[in-house]
Coordinates of N, CA and C in Angstrom, one line a residue:
X1 N -20.5 157.3 -58.1 CA -19.2 158.0 -58.3 C -19.2 158.5 -59.8
X2 N -18.7 159.7 -60.0 CA -18.6 160.2 -61.3 C -17.3 159.9 -61.9
X3 N -17.3 159.6 -63.2 CA -16.0 159.3 -63.9 C -15.1 160.5 -64.1
X4 N -15.6 161.7 -63.9 CA -14.8 162.9 -64.0 C -14.7 163.7 -62.7
X5 N -13.6 163.7 -62.1 CA -13.2 164.4 -60.9 C -14.3 164.4 -59.7
X6 N -15.3 163.6 -59.8 CA -16.2 163.4 -58.6 C -16.9 164.6 -58.1
X7 N -17.1 165.6 -59.0 CA -17.8 166.8 -58.6 C -19.1 166.9 -59.4
X8 N -20.0 167.7 -58.8 CA -21.3 167.9 -59.5 C -21.3 169.2 -60.2
X9 N -22.2 169.3 -61.2 CA -22.4 170.5 -61.9 C -23.5 171.3 -61.2
X10 N -23.2 172.6 -60.9 CA -24.2 173.4 -60.2 C -24.8 174.3 -61.3
X11 N -26.2 174.3 -61.4 CA -26.9 175.1 -62.3 C -27.8 176.1 -61.6
X12 N -27.8 177.4 -61.9 CA -28.7 178.3 -61.4 C -29.9 178.4 -62.2
X13 N -31.1 178.6 -61.6 CA -32.3 178.7 -62.4 C -32.3 179.8 -63.5
X14 N -31.5 180.8 -63.2 CA -31.4 181.9 -64.2 C -30.7 181.4 -65.5
X15 N -29.9 180.3 -65.3 CA -29.2 179.8 -66.5 C -30.1 178.8 -67.3
X16 N -31.2 178.4 -66.8 CA -32.0 177.4 -67.6 C -32.4 177.9 -69.0
X17 N -32.7 179.2 -69.1 CA -33.0 179.7 -70.4 C -31.9 179.7 -71.4
X18 N -30.7 179.7 -70.9 CA -29.5 179.8 -71.7 C -28.7 178.5 -71.9
X19 N -29.1 177.5 -71.1 CA -28.3 176.2 -71.2 C -28.4 175.6 -72.5
X20 N -27.4 175.0 -72.9 CA -27.3 174.3 -74.2 C -27.4 175.2 -75.4
X21 N -27.2 176.5 -75.2 CA -27.3 177.4 -76.3 C -26.2 177.1 -77.3
X22 N -25.0 176.8 -76.9 CA -23.9 176.5 -77.8 C -24.0 175.1 -78.4
X23 N -24.5 174.2 -77.6 CA -24.6 172.8 -78.1 C -25.8 172.1 -77.4
X24 N -26.9 171.9 -78.1 CA -28.1 171.3 -77.5 C -27.9 169.9 -77.2
X25 N -26.8 169.2 -77.6 CA -26.7 167.8 -77.4 C -25.8 167.4 -76.2
X26 N -25.5 168.4 -75.4 CA -24.6 168.0 -74.2 C -25.4 168.5 -72.9
X27 N -25.0 167.8 -71.8 CA -25.6 168.2 -70.6 C -24.9 169.4 -70.1
X28 N -25.7 170.4 -69.6 CA -25.2 171.7 -69.2 C -24.0 171.6 -68.3
X29 N -23.0 172.4 -68.6 CA -21.8 172.5 -67.8 C -20.8 171.3 -68.0
X30 N -21.1 170.5 -69.0 CA -20.3 169.3 -69.3 C -20.0 169.2 -70.8
X31 N -19.1 168.3 -71.1 CA -18.9 168.0 -72.5 C -19.5 166.6 -72.8
X32 N -20.4 166.1 -71.9 CA -21.1 164.8 -72.0 C -22.3 164.9 -73.0
X33 N -22.2 164.2 -74.0 CA -23.3 164.2 -75.0 C -24.5 163.5 -74.5
X34 N -25.7 164.1 -74.7 CA -27.0 163.5 -74.4 C -27.2 162.4 -75.4
X35 N -27.5 161.2 -74.9 CA -27.7 160.1 -75.8 C -29.1 159.5 -75.6
X36 N -29.8 159.0 -76.7 CA -31.1 158.3 -76.5 C -31.0 157.2 -75.4
X37 N -31.9 157.2 -74.6 CA -32.0 156.2 -73.5 C -31.4 156.6 -72.2
X38 N -30.7 157.8 -72.2 CA -30.1 158.3 -70.9 C -31.3 158.5 -70.0
X39 N -31.1 158.2 -68.7 CA -32.1 158.4 -67.7 C -31.8 159.5 -66.7
X40 N -32.7 160.4 -66.5 CA -32.5 161.5 -65.5 C -33.2 161.1 -64.3
X41 N -32.5 160.9 -63.2 CA -33.1 160.6 -61.9 C -33.1 161.8 -61.0
X42 N -34.2 162.1 -60.4 CA -34.3 163.2 -59.4 C -34.5 162.6 -58.1
X43 N -33.7 163.0 -57.1 CA -33.8 162.4 -55.8 C -35.1 162.8 -55.1
X44 N -35.4 162.2 -54.0 CA -36.6 162.5 -53.2 C -36.6 164.0 -52.8
X45 N -37.8 164.6 -52.9 CA -37.9 166.0 -52.5 C -39.3 166.5 -52.8
X46 N -39.5 167.8 -52.5 CA -40.8 168.3 -52.6 C -41.3 168.4 -54.1
X47 N -40.4 168.6 -55.0 CA -40.8 168.7 -56.4 C -41.0 167.3 -57.0
X48 N -40.7 166.3 -56.3 CA -40.9 164.9 -56.8 C -41.9 164.2 -55.9
X49 N -42.7 164.9 -55.1 CA -43.7 164.3 -54.2 C -43.1 163.3 -53.3
X50 N -41.8 163.5 -52.9 CA -41.1 162.8 -51.9 C -40.8 161.3 -52.3
X51 N -40.9 161.0 -53.6 CA -40.6 159.6 -54.0 C -39.5 159.6 -55.1
X52 N -39.2 160.7 -55.7 CA -38.2 160.8 -56.7 C -38.9 160.8 -58.1
X53 N -38.2 161.0 -59.1 CA -38.7 161.1 -60.5 C -37.7 160.6 -61.5
X54 N -38.1 160.0 -62.6 CA -37.2 159.6 -63.7 C -37.8 160.0 -65.0
X55 N -37.0 160.4 -65.9 CA -37.3 160.7 -67.3 C -36.2 160.1 -68.2
X56 N -36.6 160.0 -69.5 CA -35.6 159.4 -70.5 C -35.4 160.3 -71.7
X57 N -34.2 160.4 -72.1 CA -33.9 161.1 -73.4 C -34.3 160.3 -74.6
X58 N -35.0 160.9 -75.5 CA -35.4 160.3 -76.7 C -34.4 160.5 -77.8
X59 N -34.7 160.0 -79.0 CA -33.8 160.2 -80.1 C -33.8 161.6 -80.6
X60 N -34.8 162.4 -80.3 CA -35.0 163.8 -80.7 C -34.4 164.7 -79.6
X61 N -33.7 164.2 -78.6 CA -33.1 165.0 -77.5 C -34.1 165.5 -76.5
X62 N -35.4 165.1 -76.6 CA -36.4 165.6 -75.7 C -36.4 164.6 -74.5
X63 N -36.9 165.1 -73.4 CA -37.0 164.2 -72.2 C -38.4 163.7 -72.1
X64 N -38.6 162.4 -72.0 CA -39.9 161.7 -72.0 C -40.2 161.3 -70.6
X65 N -41.4 161.5 -70.1 CA -41.7 161.1 -68.7 C -43.2 161.1 -68.5
X66 N -43.6 160.4 -67.5 CA -45.0 160.4 -67.1 C -45.1 161.4 -65.9
X67 N -46.1 162.3 -66.0 CA -46.2 163.4 -65.1 C -47.6 163.5 -64.6
X68 N -47.9 164.1 -63.5 CA -49.3 164.2 -63.0 C -50.3 164.8 -64.0
X69 N -49.8 165.4 -65.1 CA -50.7 165.9 -66.1 C -50.7 165.0 -67.4
X70 N -50.1 163.9 -67.2 CA -50.1 162.9 -68.4 C -48.7 162.6 -68.9
X71 N -48.6 162.1 -70.1 CA -47.3 161.8 -70.7 C -46.7 163.1 -71.3
X72 N -45.5 163.3 -71.0 CA -44.8 164.6 -71.4 C -43.5 164.3 -72.2
X73 N -43.2 165.2 -73.1 CA -41.9 165.3 -73.7 C -41.5 166.7 -73.8
X74 N -40.3 167.1 -73.5 CA -39.9 168.5 -73.4 C -38.4 168.6 -73.5
X75 N -37.9 169.8 -73.8 CA -36.5 170.1 -73.9 C -35.9 170.0 -72.5
X76 N -34.7 169.8 -72.4 CA -34.0 169.7 -71.1 C -34.2 170.9 -70.2
X77 N -34.1 172.1 -70.6 CA -34.3 173.3 -69.7 C -35.7 173.3 -69.1
X78 N -36.7 172.9 -69.9 CA -38.1 172.9 -69.3 C -38.2 171.8 -68.3
X79 N -37.6 170.6 -68.6 CA -37.6 169.5 -67.7 C -37.0 169.9 -66.4
X80 N -35.8 170.5 -66.5 CA -35.1 170.9 -65.2 C -35.9 171.9 -64.5
X81 N -36.6 172.8 -65.2 CA -37.3 173.9 -64.5 C -38.5 173.3 -63.7
X82 N -38.9 172.1 -63.9 CA -40.0 171.5 -63.1 C -39.5 171.1 -61.7
X83 N -38.2 171.2 -61.4 CA -37.7 170.8 -60.2 C -37.3 172.0 -59.3
X84 N -37.5 171.9 -58.0 CA -37.2 173.0 -57.1 C -35.7 173.2 -56.9
X85 N -35.3 174.4 -56.5 CA -33.9 174.6 -56.3 C -33.4 173.7 -55.2
X86 N -32.2 173.3 -55.3 CA -31.6 172.3 -54.4 C -31.8 170.9 -54.8
X87 N -32.6 170.6 -55.9 CA -32.8 169.3 -56.4 C -31.5 168.8 -57.0
X88 N -31.2 167.5 -56.8 CA -30.0 166.9 -57.4 C -30.6 165.9 -58.4
X89 N -30.1 166.0 -59.7 CA -30.5 165.1 -60.8 C -29.2 164.3 -61.2
X90 N -29.4 163.0 -61.3 CA -28.3 162.2 -61.7 C -28.6 161.6 -63.0
X91 N -27.7 161.6 -63.9 CA -27.8 161.1 -65.3 C -27.2 159.7 -65.3
X92 N -28.0 158.7 -65.8 CA -27.5 157.4 -65.9 C -27.6 157.0 -67.4
X93 N -26.7 156.2 -67.8 CA -26.7 155.7 -69.2 C -26.8 154.2 -69.2
X94 N -27.8 153.6 -69.9 CA -27.9 152.2 -70.0 C -26.7 151.6 -70.7
X95 N -26.2 150.4 -70.2 CA -25.1 149.7 -70.8 C -25.6 149.1 -72.1
X96 N -26.8 148.6 -72.1 CA -27.4 148.0 -73.3 C -28.9 148.3 -73.4
X97 N -29.5 148.3 -74.5 CA -30.9 148.5 -74.7 C -31.4 149.9 -74.7
X98 N -30.4 150.9 -74.7 CA -30.8 152.3 -74.6 C -31.6 152.8 -75.8
X99 N -31.1 152.5 -77.0 CA -31.8 153.0 -78.2 C -33.2 152.5 -78.3
X100 N -33.4 151.2 -78.1 CA -34.7 150.6 -78.2 C -35.7 151.2 -77.2
X101 N -35.2 151.3 -75.9 CA -36.0 151.9 -74.8 C -36.4 153.3 -75.2
X102 N -35.5 154.1 -75.7 CA -35.8 155.5 -76.1 C -36.8 155.5 -77.2
X103 N -36.7 154.6 -78.1 CA -37.8 154.6 -79.2 C -39.1 154.2 -78.6
X104 N -39.1 153.3 -77.7 CA -40.4 152.8 -77.0 C -41.0 154.0 -76.3
X105 N -40.3 154.8 -75.5 CA -40.9 155.9 -74.8 C -41.5 156.9 -75.8
X106 N -40.8 157.1 -76.8 CA -41.3 158.1 -77.9 C -42.6 157.6 -78.5
X107 N -42.6 156.3 -78.8 CA -43.8 155.8 -79.5 C -45.0 155.6 -78.5
X108 N -44.8 155.5 -77.2 CA -45.8 155.2 -76.3 C -46.2 156.3 -75.3
X109 N -45.5 157.4 -75.3 CA -45.8 158.5 -74.3 C -47.3 159.0 -74.5
X110 N -47.7 159.0 -75.7 CA -49.1 159.5 -76.0 C -50.2 158.5 -75.6
X111 N -49.8 157.3 -75.2 CA -50.8 156.4 -74.7 C -51.2 156.6 -73.2
X112 N -50.4 157.4 -72.5 CA -50.6 157.7 -71.1 C -51.8 158.6 -71.0
X113 N -52.9 158.2 -70.4 CA -54.1 159.0 -70.3 C -54.3 159.6 -68.9
X114 N -53.7 158.9 -67.9 CA -53.9 159.3 -66.5 C -52.7 159.0 -65.7
X115 N -52.2 159.9 -64.9 CA -51.1 159.6 -64.0 C -51.7 159.1 -62.7
X116 N -51.4 157.8 -62.5 CA -51.9 157.1 -61.3 C -50.9 156.0 -61.0
X117 N -50.8 155.7 -59.7 CA -49.9 154.7 -59.3 C -50.6 153.3 -59.4
X118 N -50.7 152.9 -60.6 CA -51.4 151.7 -61.0 C -50.3 150.6 -61.0
X119 N -50.5 149.6 -60.1 CA -49.5 148.5 -60.0 C -49.5 147.5 -61.1
X120 N -50.5 147.6 -62.1 CA -50.5 146.6 -63.2 C -49.4 147.0 -64.2
X121 N -48.4 146.2 -64.2 CA -47.2 146.5 -65.0 C -47.5 146.5 -66.5
X122 N -48.6 145.9 -66.9 CA -48.9 145.8 -68.3 C -49.8 146.9 -68.8
X123 N -50.2 147.8 -68.0 CA -51.1 148.9 -68.3 C -50.3 150.2 -68.6
X124 N -50.5 150.7 -69.8 CA -49.7 151.9 -70.2 C -50.6 153.1 -70.0
X125 N -51.9 153.0 -70.2 CA -52.8 154.2 -70.1 C -52.8 154.8 -68.7
X126 N -52.7 154.1 -67.7 CA -52.6 154.6 -66.3 C -51.2 154.3 -65.9
X127 N -50.4 155.4 -65.7 CA -49.0 155.2 -65.5 C -48.4 156.2 -64.6
X128 N -47.2 156.0 -64.2 CA -46.3 156.9 -63.4 C -44.9 156.8 -64.0
X129 N -44.0 157.7 -63.5 CA -42.7 157.8 -64.2 C -41.9 156.6 -64.2
X130 N -41.7 156.0 -63.1 CA -40.7 154.8 -63.0 C -41.3 153.6 -63.7
X131 N -42.6 153.4 -63.6 CA -43.2 152.3 -64.3 C -43.1 152.4 -65.8
X132 N -43.3 153.7 -66.3 CA -43.2 153.9 -67.7 C -41.8 153.6 -68.2
X133 N -40.7 154.0 -67.5 CA -39.4 153.7 -67.9 C -39.1 152.2 -67.8
X134 N -39.6 151.5 -66.7 CA -39.5 150.1 -66.6 C -40.1 149.4 -67.8
X135 N -41.3 149.9 -68.2 CA -42.0 149.3 -69.4 C -41.1 149.4 -70.7
X136 N -40.4 150.5 -70.8 CA -39.6 150.7 -72.0 C -38.5 149.7 -72.1
X137 N -38.0 149.1 -71.1 CA -37.0 148.0 -71.1 C -37.7 146.7 -71.2
X138 N -38.8 146.5 -70.5 CA -39.6 145.3 -70.6 C -40.1 145.0 -72.0
X139 N -40.8 146.0 -72.5 CA -41.5 145.7 -73.8 C -40.5 145.8 -75.0
X140 N -39.2 146.1 -74.8 CA -38.3 146.0 -75.9 C -37.4 144.8 -75.8
X141 N -37.8 143.9 -74.9 CA -37.1 142.6 -74.7 C -35.8 142.7 -73.8
X142 N -35.5 143.8 -73.2 CA -34.4 143.8 -72.3 C -34.7 143.1 -71.0
X143 N -35.9 143.2 -70.6 CA -36.4 142.5 -69.4 C -36.5 143.5 -68.2
X144 N -36.6 142.9 -67.0 CA -36.8 143.7 -65.8 C -35.5 144.4 -65.4
X145 N -35.5 145.7 -65.7 CA -34.3 146.5 -65.4 C -34.0 146.6 -63.9
X146 N -35.0 146.3 -63.1 CA -34.7 146.4 -61.6 C -34.0 145.2 -61.1
X147 N -34.0 144.1 -61.8 CA -33.4 142.9 -61.3 C -34.2 142.2 -60.2
X148 N -35.5 142.6 -60.0 CA -36.3 142.1 -59.0 C -37.3 141.0 -59.5
X149 N -37.1 140.5 -60.6 CA -37.9 139.4 -61.2 C -39.3 139.9 -61.4
X150 N -39.5 141.1 -61.8 CA -40.8 141.6 -62.2 C -41.1 141.2 -63.6
X151 N -42.4 141.1 -64.0 CA -42.8 140.7 -65.3 C -44.1 141.5 -65.7
X152 N -44.4 141.5 -67.0 CA -45.4 142.3 -67.5 C -46.8 142.0 -67.0
X153 N -47.1 140.8 -66.6 CA -48.4 140.4 -66.1 C -48.6 140.5 -64.6
X154 N -47.6 141.1 -64.0 CA -47.5 141.1 -62.5 C -48.1 142.5 -62.0
X155 N -48.6 142.4 -60.8 CA -49.0 143.6 -60.1 C -47.8 143.9 -59.1
X156 N -47.2 145.1 -59.3 CA -46.0 145.4 -58.4 C -45.7 146.9 -58.6
X157 N -45.0 147.5 -57.6 CA -44.6 148.9 -57.7 C -43.2 148.9 -58.2
X158 N -43.0 149.9 -59.1 CA -41.6 150.2 -59.6 C -41.3 151.6 -59.1
X159 N -40.4 151.7 -58.1 CA -40.1 153.0 -57.6 C -38.9 153.6 -58.3
X160 N -38.7 155.0 -58.3 CA -37.6 155.6 -59.0 C -36.2 155.0 -58.5
X161 N -36.1 154.8 -57.2 CA -34.8 154.3 -56.7 C -34.5 152.9 -57.2
X162 N -35.5 152.1 -57.6 CA -35.3 150.8 -58.2 C -34.6 151.0 -59.6
X163 N -35.1 152.0 -60.3 CA -34.5 152.3 -61.6 C -33.0 152.8 -61.4
X164 N -32.8 153.7 -60.4 CA -31.5 154.2 -60.1 C -30.5 153.1 -59.8
X165 N -30.9 152.1 -59.2 CA -30.0 151.0 -58.7 C -29.9 149.9 -59.8
X166 N -30.4 150.0 -60.9 CA -30.4 149.0 -62.0 C -28.9 148.7 -62.3
X167 N -28.6 147.5 -62.4 CA -27.2 147.1 -62.8 C -26.9 147.4 -64.2
X168 N -27.9 147.6 -65.1 CA -27.7 148.0 -66.5 C -27.3 149.4 -66.7
X169 N -27.3 150.2 -65.6 CA -27.0 151.7 -65.7 C -25.7 152.1 -65.2
X170 N -25.0 153.0 -65.8 CA -23.8 153.6 -65.3 C -24.0 155.1 -65.1
X171 N -23.6 155.6 -64.0 CA -23.8 157.1 -63.7 C -22.8 157.9 -64.6
X172 N -23.3 158.9 -65.2 CA -22.4 159.7 -66.1 C -22.3 161.2 -65.7
X173 N -23.3 161.7 -64.9 CA -23.2 163.1 -64.5 C -24.2 163.3 -63.3
X174 N -23.9 164.4 -62.6 CA -24.8 164.9 -61.5 C -25.0 166.4 -61.7
X175 N -26.2 166.8 -61.6 CA -26.5 168.3 -61.7 C -27.3 168.7 -60.5
X176 N -26.9 169.8 -59.9 CA -27.5 170.4 -58.7 C -28.2 171.7 -59.2
X177 N -29.4 171.9 -58.9 CA -30.1 173.1 -59.2 C -30.1 174.1 -58.1
X178 N -29.7 175.3 -58.3 CA -29.6 176.3 -57.2 C -30.4 177.5 -57.5
X179 N -30.5 178.4 -56.6 CA -31.2 179.7 -56.8 C -30.4 180.6 -57.7
X180 N -31.1 181.4 -58.5 CA -30.4 182.4 -59.3 C -30.2 183.6 -58.6

């Protein structure tokens, strides 16, 4: 549920080049400030290989994520353009630990060498999107954001929906991408 009138923001692909032109620190179509540690969750769909995707806002307002081509950081319009029309992206804000997690992803995105669904939670070089975000909370001392009693020496899967359902997160916006 959204805190503001329970509606979603609809964005056309043609608008991606112009979004945030007036204020690069707000989510398009809103007055909601982008903050370090915010998590962008993409629902299951063709552009997310039918499992979903997550990325995190860094202190520099770039979106950090693990992608099939490695560790990435990019401006919001570029991140949004990676998703197909019809994709719904939900923005979540951590209640605590956001700043430290954002710093961790910034400091460690370059360590991702290969995008692979590696279940070793303590391995950063072979990574995928939701495991990378899970690690940002684990390695900064916040703990297992999923609440499923995962730990760094365990072999386990961290799915995007597990991040989405974390009790430490509150939903602040929803964006729907449409055709231009």
